[in-house]
Amino acid sequence: MRVFVTGATGFIGSAVVRELLDAGHDVLGLARSDEGAAAVEAAGAAVERGSIEDLDSLRRGAAAADGVIHTAYIHDFSQMEMAARADIRAVEALGETLEGSDRPLVITTGTALVSPGRLATELDSNNPSLHPRAMSEQIAKSLAARGVRTSIVRPGASVHGEGDHGFVPVLIGIARSKGVSGYIGDGANRWPAVHRLDAAHLYGLALESAPAGSVVHAIGDQGVATREIAEVIGRHLDIPVVSIAPEDAREHFDWMAAFWALDAPASNALTRELLDWEPTHIGLIEDLEQGHYFAQVAA
C-alpha cells in the first residue's frame, strides 16, 4: 500500500513512517522544510512538500495514496483554537479527497479530555466543549458514511520514548528551573501513557484493518499518578519533591498547569480486542528511569 503520512518528521509520525516501511508499505511523507524533506528521504520515503495549513498539499498527497495517516498538529498551546481549526480543515480536506473510495484515513486526537475524572473507553465520545480538536473526531466519523474508512487513534497524555519533546520534558525543565519537582495537590490524578513504538504499531494496524468509524486507544499505562512521575524527576535531578497547591499551580507551572492537573485514565481493552494489539515496550516510569530524558533536557 502507498501511504501518505502527515507529520512524517514528528516524534510520532517518524515512528509511523518506520513502522510502515518495515511492514512493506511505500510511504509519501509530508515535509514543510528542506531539513524535513531530507529526513523523510533518509528514512526511505518519498516527499510531498507542504504543511497541514497548505490544503492543496494535503489533497495532492491523499490523491496519490492508497491510504492516509494524519499525525501532524500545530502544538502551540498559546493558540489552541487556531491549532484545532487547522486540524479540522486538514481532516476535511483529506476526507473530501478520499470520499467514495473506501480508502483508509487514520486521524489523531487524544484521550486526555474524553472523560476527565473517570476511565475513558473507546466508546466514549470526545467533547468539543472541553477541547475544540474533538470536532476532528466528529468529522472523521461523518466521513465513514461517505465512503472513507476512517479510524481515530487516541494517544494518552504522554507518548514517551527517546527524542520526546512533549509534556514530560517540559515538566523536567520546570523542575530544573524551579529547584523542586512539583505535583498538584495530592498528586493522585492520573496520566495515561504509551511508548511511541507501540503507538506507531497501532497506527499501522488501524490503517490496515480498523473498521470505518472506529476509535482506538493508544494506551500502554492506563493511568500513572502524577506524584509518581514527579518523584522520579526529583530523584534524577536530586531536588526536593513538593506538593503545589491548586491555587498556585498556574504561577508555578505556567500553561502546563492545566495539563498537569488532569485526571484522565484511559482503557485500551476494546482496542486490544478489535485489532489484536498489545503494547510490548516499557512504560512511562521505566522509560524515565533509563535517564535519557534528563540528559536530553540538560543538553
Short mmCIF file of C-alpha atoms in Angstrom, two decimals:
data_model
loop_
_atom_site.label_atom_id
_atom_site.label_comp_id
_atom_site.label_asym_id
_atom_site.label_seq_id
_atom_site.Cartn_x
_atom_site.Cartn_y
_atom_site.Cartn_z
CA MET A 1 0.00 0.00 0.00
CA ARG A 2 1.18 3.55 -0.72
CA VAL A 3 0.53 5.61 2.42
CA PHE A 4 0.53 9.38 2.79
CA VAL A 5 1.72 10.39 6.28
CA THR A 6 1.32 13.91 7.63
CA GLY A 7 3.67 14.84 10.46
CA ALA A 8 6.19 12.44 8.93
CA THR A 9 9.15 14.12 10.67
CA GLY A 10 7.45 14.40 14.07
CA PHE A 11 8.02 12.30 17.16
CA ILE A 12 5.06 10.01 16.47
CA GLY A 13 4.95 10.42 12.70
CA SER A 14 8.58 9.45 12.14
CA ALA A 15 7.97 6.24 14.11
CA VAL A 16 4.86 5.59 12.00
CA VAL A 17 6.91 6.03 8.80
CA ARG A 18 9.45 3.47 10.05
CA GLU A 19 6.68 1.07 11.07
CA LEU A 20 5.04 1.28 7.63
CA LEU A 21 8.28 0.87 5.70
CA ASP A 22 9.25 -2.14 7.80
CA ALA A 23 5.83 -3.65 7.07
CA GLY A 24 6.46 -3.36 3.32
CA HIS A 25 4.40 -0.28 2.53
CA ASP A 26 5.53 2.63 0.35
CA VAL A 27 5.38 5.96 2.18
CA LEU A 28 4.84 9.51 0.98
CA GLY A 29 5.71 11.87 3.83
CA LEU A 30 4.60 15.47 4.22
CA ALA A 31 7.51 17.87 4.86
CA ARG A 32 7.39 21.64 5.17
CA SER A 33 11.14 22.38 5.05
CA ASP A 34 14.30 21.30 3.27
CA GLU A 35 15.52 19.74 6.53
CA GLY A 36 12.26 17.84 6.94
CA ALA A 37 12.32 16.65 3.35
CA ALA A 38 15.88 15.36 3.80
CA ALA A 39 14.83 13.46 6.94
CA VAL A 40 11.88 11.84 5.14
CA GLU A 41 14.10 10.81 2.23
CA ALA A 42 16.77 9.49 4.60
CA ALA A 43 14.14 7.26 6.19
CA GLY A 44 13.40 5.75 2.79
CA ALA A 45 10.15 7.55 1.97
CA ALA A 46 9.10 9.88 -0.84
CA VAL A 47 8.38 13.54 -0.08
CA GLU A 48 5.30 15.73 -0.53
CA ARG A 49 6.27 19.33 0.23
CA GLY A 50 3.67 21.27 2.20
CA SER A 51 2.04 21.58 5.61
CA ILE A 52 -1.32 20.96 7.27
CA GLU A 53 -2.19 24.60 6.58
CA ASP A 54 -1.44 24.06 2.87
CA LEU A 55 -4.62 22.19 1.97
CA ASP A 56 -3.58 21.70 -1.64
CA SER A 57 -0.54 19.74 -0.50
CA LEU A 58 -2.79 17.54 1.64
CA ARG A 59 -5.11 16.92 -1.28
CA ARG A 60 -2.19 16.03 -3.58
CA GLY A 61 -0.75 13.61 -1.05
CA ALA A 62 -4.10 11.91 -0.38
CA ALA A 63 -4.91 11.65 -4.08
CA ALA A 64 -1.59 9.91 -4.74
CA ALA A 65 -2.03 7.36 -1.94
CA ASP A 66 -3.97 4.21 -1.13
CA GLY A 67 -4.44 5.42 2.45
CA VAL A 68 -3.61 8.31 4.77
CA ILE A 69 -2.32 8.57 8.34
CA HIS A 70 -2.69 12.05 9.79
CA THR A 71 -0.39 12.70 12.76
CA ALA A 72 0.53 16.35 12.14
CA TYR A 73 -0.67 19.02 14.56
CA ILE A 74 0.34 22.58 15.46
CA HIS A 75 1.45 22.21 19.08
CA ASP A 76 1.10 25.86 20.07
CA PHE A 77 -0.61 25.90 23.45
CA SER A 78 -0.94 29.68 23.36
CA GLN A 79 -3.20 29.35 20.29
CA MET A 80 -5.20 26.17 20.88
CA GLU A 81 -8.27 27.37 18.95
CA MET A 82 -6.12 28.18 15.92
CA ALA A 83 -4.40 24.80 16.06
CA ALA A 84 -7.71 22.96 16.35
CA ARG A 85 -9.21 24.86 13.41
CA ALA A 86 -6.19 23.98 11.27
CA ASP A 87 -6.61 20.32 12.19
CA ILE A 88 -10.32 20.38 11.38
CA ARG A 89 -9.64 21.90 7.96
CA ALA A 90 -6.92 19.32 7.31
CA VAL A 91 -9.21 16.39 8.16
CA GLU A 92 -11.92 17.86 5.94
CA ALA A 93 -9.52 18.26 3.01
CA LEU A 94 -8.13 14.74 3.37
CA GLY A 95 -11.63 13.29 3.71
CA GLU A 96 -13.01 15.12 0.71
CA THR A 97 -10.16 13.78 -1.42
CA LEU A 98 -10.77 10.19 -0.30
CA GLU A 99 -14.57 10.39 -0.37
CA GLY A 100 -16.25 7.44 -2.10
CA SER A 101 -13.02 5.47 -2.44
CA ASP A 102 -13.24 3.22 0.68
CA ARG A 103 -9.58 4.07 1.27
CA PRO A 104 -8.43 4.36 4.92
CA LEU A 105 -7.94 7.65 6.71
CA VAL A 106 -6.43 7.41 10.20
CA ILE A 107 -6.55 10.62 12.24
CA THR A 108 -5.16 11.56 15.67
CA THR A 109 -6.87 13.11 18.68
CA GLY A 110 -6.30 12.07 22.31
CA THR A 111 -7.79 10.55 25.45
CA ALA A 112 -6.92 13.34 27.87
CA LEU A 113 -10.22 15.25 27.70
CA VAL A 114 -12.61 12.43 26.80
CA SER A 115 -13.96 11.85 30.32
CA PRO A 116 -11.88 13.66 32.96
CA GLY A 117 -12.07 12.01 36.37
CA ARG A 118 -13.11 8.56 35.19
CA LEU A 119 -11.75 5.78 33.00
CA ALA A 120 -12.17 6.71 29.33
CA THR A 121 -13.08 3.96 26.88
CA GLU A 122 -13.19 3.79 23.12
CA LEU A 123 -17.00 4.04 23.29
CA ASP A 124 -16.86 7.50 24.89
CA SER A 125 -17.24 10.50 22.63
CA ASN A 126 -14.71 13.32 22.70
CA ASN A 127 -16.40 16.54 23.80
CA PRO A 128 -15.78 19.70 21.70
CA SER A 129 -16.76 21.84 24.70
CA LEU A 130 -13.67 20.53 26.52
CA HIS A 131 -11.31 20.89 23.56
CA PRO A 132 -12.12 22.07 20.01
CA ARG A 133 -9.91 19.35 18.49
CA ALA A 134 -12.74 16.93 19.32
CA MET A 135 -14.55 18.30 16.25
CA SER A 136 -11.99 16.43 14.12
CA GLU A 137 -13.40 13.19 15.52
CA GLN A 138 -16.94 14.15 14.58
CA ILE A 139 -15.85 14.99 11.04
CA ALA A 140 -13.96 11.70 10.73
CA LYS A 141 -16.98 9.73 11.91
CA SER A 142 -19.21 11.51 9.39
CA LEU A 143 -16.77 10.60 6.61
CA ALA A 144 -17.31 6.92 7.39
CA ALA A 145 -20.79 7.24 5.87
CA ARG A 146 -19.33 8.86 2.75
CA GLY A 147 -17.09 6.07 1.58
CA VAL A 148 -13.96 6.72 3.66
CA ARG A 149 -12.67 4.03 6.03
CA THR A 150 -11.91 6.42 8.84
CA SER A 151 -10.43 5.46 12.18
CA ILE A 152 -9.40 7.61 15.12
CA VAL A 153 -6.29 6.95 17.20
CA ARG A 154 -6.32 8.50 20.66
CA PRO A 155 -2.90 8.52 22.36
CA GLY A 156 -2.58 9.23 26.08
CA ALA A 157 -1.26 12.42 27.67
CA SER A 158 2.33 11.16 27.33
CA VAL A 159 3.69 9.49 24.21
CA HIS A 160 7.14 8.68 25.51
CA GLY A 161 10.49 7.41 24.29
CA GLU A 162 13.88 8.77 23.25
CA GLY A 163 13.53 12.10 21.48
CA ASP A 164 10.25 13.02 23.23
CA HIS A 165 9.71 16.78 23.20
CA GLY A 166 6.21 16.78 24.70
CA PHE A 167 4.86 17.31 28.20
CA VAL A 168 7.38 15.27 30.21
CA PRO A 169 10.45 17.23 29.03
CA VAL A 170 8.53 20.43 29.85
CA LEU A 171 7.96 19.16 33.39
CA ILE A 172 11.64 18.28 33.73
CA GLY A 173 12.60 21.74 32.51
CA ILE A 174 10.27 23.41 35.02
CA ALA A 175 11.63 21.25 37.84
CA ARG A 176 15.21 22.10 36.90
CA SER A 177 14.48 25.84 36.76
CA LYS A 178 12.42 25.93 39.99
CA GLY A 179 14.71 23.68 42.00
CA VAL A 180 11.80 21.45 43.04
CA SER A 181 9.82 18.72 41.29
CA GLY A 182 6.19 19.57 41.86
CA TYR A 183 2.85 17.81 41.62
CA ILE A 184 -0.53 19.46 42.18
CA GLY A 185 -2.49 18.80 45.35
CA ASP A 186 -2.06 15.20 46.48
CA GLY A 187 -0.71 14.12 43.07
CA ALA A 188 -3.23 11.29 42.81
CA ASN A 189 -4.51 12.43 39.41
CA ARG A 190 -3.55 10.01 36.65
CA TRP A 191 -1.93 10.34 33.24
CA PRO A 192 -2.29 7.60 30.62
CA ALA A 193 0.82 6.96 28.54
CA VAL A 194 2.15 4.91 25.63
CA HIS A 195 5.57 4.22 24.15
CA ARG A 196 5.91 5.82 20.71
CA LEU A 197 6.79 2.48 19.08
CA ASP A 198 3.67 0.82 20.48
CA ALA A 199 1.65 3.77 19.20
CA ALA A 200 3.26 3.54 15.77
CA HIS A 201 2.34 -0.14 15.54
CA LEU A 202 -1.27 0.67 16.37
CA TYR A 203 -1.42 3.26 13.59
CA GLY A 204 -0.27 0.59 11.15
CA LEU A 205 -2.92 -1.85 12.35
CA ALA A 206 -5.63 0.82 12.12
CA LEU A 207 -4.58 1.64 8.57
CA GLU A 208 -4.72 -1.99 7.52
CA SER A 209 -7.83 -3.25 9.26
CA ALA A 210 -9.75 -0.84 11.52
CA PRO A 211 -13.46 -0.71 10.59
CA ALA A 212 -14.90 2.58 9.30
CA GLY A 213 -15.73 4.99 12.10
CA SER A 214 -13.80 3.10 14.76
CA VAL A 215 -11.97 4.65 17.72
CA VAL A 216 -8.85 3.04 19.18
CA HIS A 217 -6.80 3.96 22.23
CA ALA A 218 -3.01 4.08 22.04
CA ILE A 219 -2.62 3.39 25.75
CA GLY A 220 0.11 1.39 27.45
CA ASP A 221 -0.14 2.70 31.03
CA GLN A 222 -3.79 3.12 31.95
CA GLY A 223 -3.00 5.88 34.42
CA VAL A 224 0.23 6.85 36.19
CA ALA A 225 -0.15 9.05 39.27
CA THR A 226 1.44 12.45 38.66
CA ARG A 227 3.09 12.29 42.08
CA GLU A 228 4.94 9.15 40.95
CA ILE A 229 6.16 10.96 37.84
CA ALA A 230 7.28 13.94 39.94
CA GLU A 231 9.13 11.62 42.33
CA VAL A 232 11.17 10.07 39.51
CA ILE A 233 12.01 13.52 38.17
CA GLY A 234 13.04 14.72 41.61
CA ARG A 235 15.25 11.71 42.22
CA HIS A 236 17.07 12.04 38.88
CA LEU A 237 17.59 15.78 39.32
CA ASP A 238 18.42 15.39 43.04
CA ILE A 239 15.91 18.03 44.06
CA PRO A 240 13.00 18.02 46.56
CA VAL A 241 9.60 16.69 45.50
CA VAL A 242 6.83 19.00 46.70
CA SER A 243 3.08 19.49 46.51
CA ILE A 244 1.94 22.67 44.80
CA ALA A 245 -1.42 23.97 45.98
CA PRO A 246 -4.01 24.05 43.18
CA GLU A 247 -4.42 27.81 43.55
CA ASP A 248 -0.65 28.24 43.00
CA ALA A 249 -0.32 25.78 40.11
CA ARG A 250 -0.66 28.34 37.33
CA GLU A 251 2.11 30.51 38.78
CA HIS A 252 4.42 27.53 39.25
CA PHE A 253 3.74 25.53 36.04
CA ASP A 254 2.51 28.31 33.71
CA TRP A 255 0.40 26.89 30.82
CA MET A 256 1.42 23.35 31.79
CA ALA A 257 -0.72 23.57 34.95
CA ALA A 258 -3.97 22.75 33.12
CA PHE A 259 -2.50 19.55 31.67
CA TRP A 260 -0.60 18.53 34.83
CA ALA A 261 -3.83 18.75 36.83
CA LEU A 262 -5.73 16.38 34.54
CA ASP A 263 -7.08 13.14 35.94
CA ALA A 264 -7.59 11.19 32.72
CA PRO A 265 -7.09 7.42 32.99
CA ALA A 266 -7.95 5.51 29.82
CA SER A 267 -8.58 1.90 28.85
CA ASN A 268 -7.24 0.03 25.82
CA ALA A 269 -9.37 -3.10 26.27
CA LEU A 270 -11.57 -2.67 23.21
CA THR A 271 -8.59 -1.69 21.05
CA ARG A 272 -6.71 -4.85 22.01
CA GLU A 273 -9.76 -6.93 21.17
CA LEU A 274 -10.53 -5.16 17.89
CA LEU A 275 -7.02 -5.09 16.39
CA ASP A 276 -5.18 -7.77 18.38
CA TRP A 277 -2.78 -5.06 19.56
CA GLU A 278 -0.67 -5.46 22.68
CA PRO A 279 1.81 -2.84 23.99
CA THR A 280 5.20 -4.54 24.27
CA HIS A 281 7.54 -1.67 25.16
CA ILE A 282 8.39 -0.23 28.58
CA GLY A 283 6.01 2.02 30.47
CA LEU A 284 6.48 5.70 31.29
CA ILE A 285 8.11 5.28 34.72
CA GLU A 286 10.59 2.68 33.48
CA ASP A 287 11.36 4.89 30.49
CA LEU A 288 12.08 7.82 32.81
CA GLU A 289 14.34 5.61 34.90
CA GLN A 290 16.52 4.99 31.81
CA GLY A 291 17.95 8.51 32.21
CA HIS A 292 17.80 9.69 28.61
CA TYR A 293 15.07 12.26 29.38
CA PHE A 294 17.37 14.07 31.80
CA ALA A 295 20.38 14.01 29.51
CA GLN A 296 18.16 15.36 26.72
CA VAL A 297 16.76 18.25 28.76
CA ALA A 298 20.23 19.12 30.06
CA ALA A 299 21.56 19.22 26.50
#
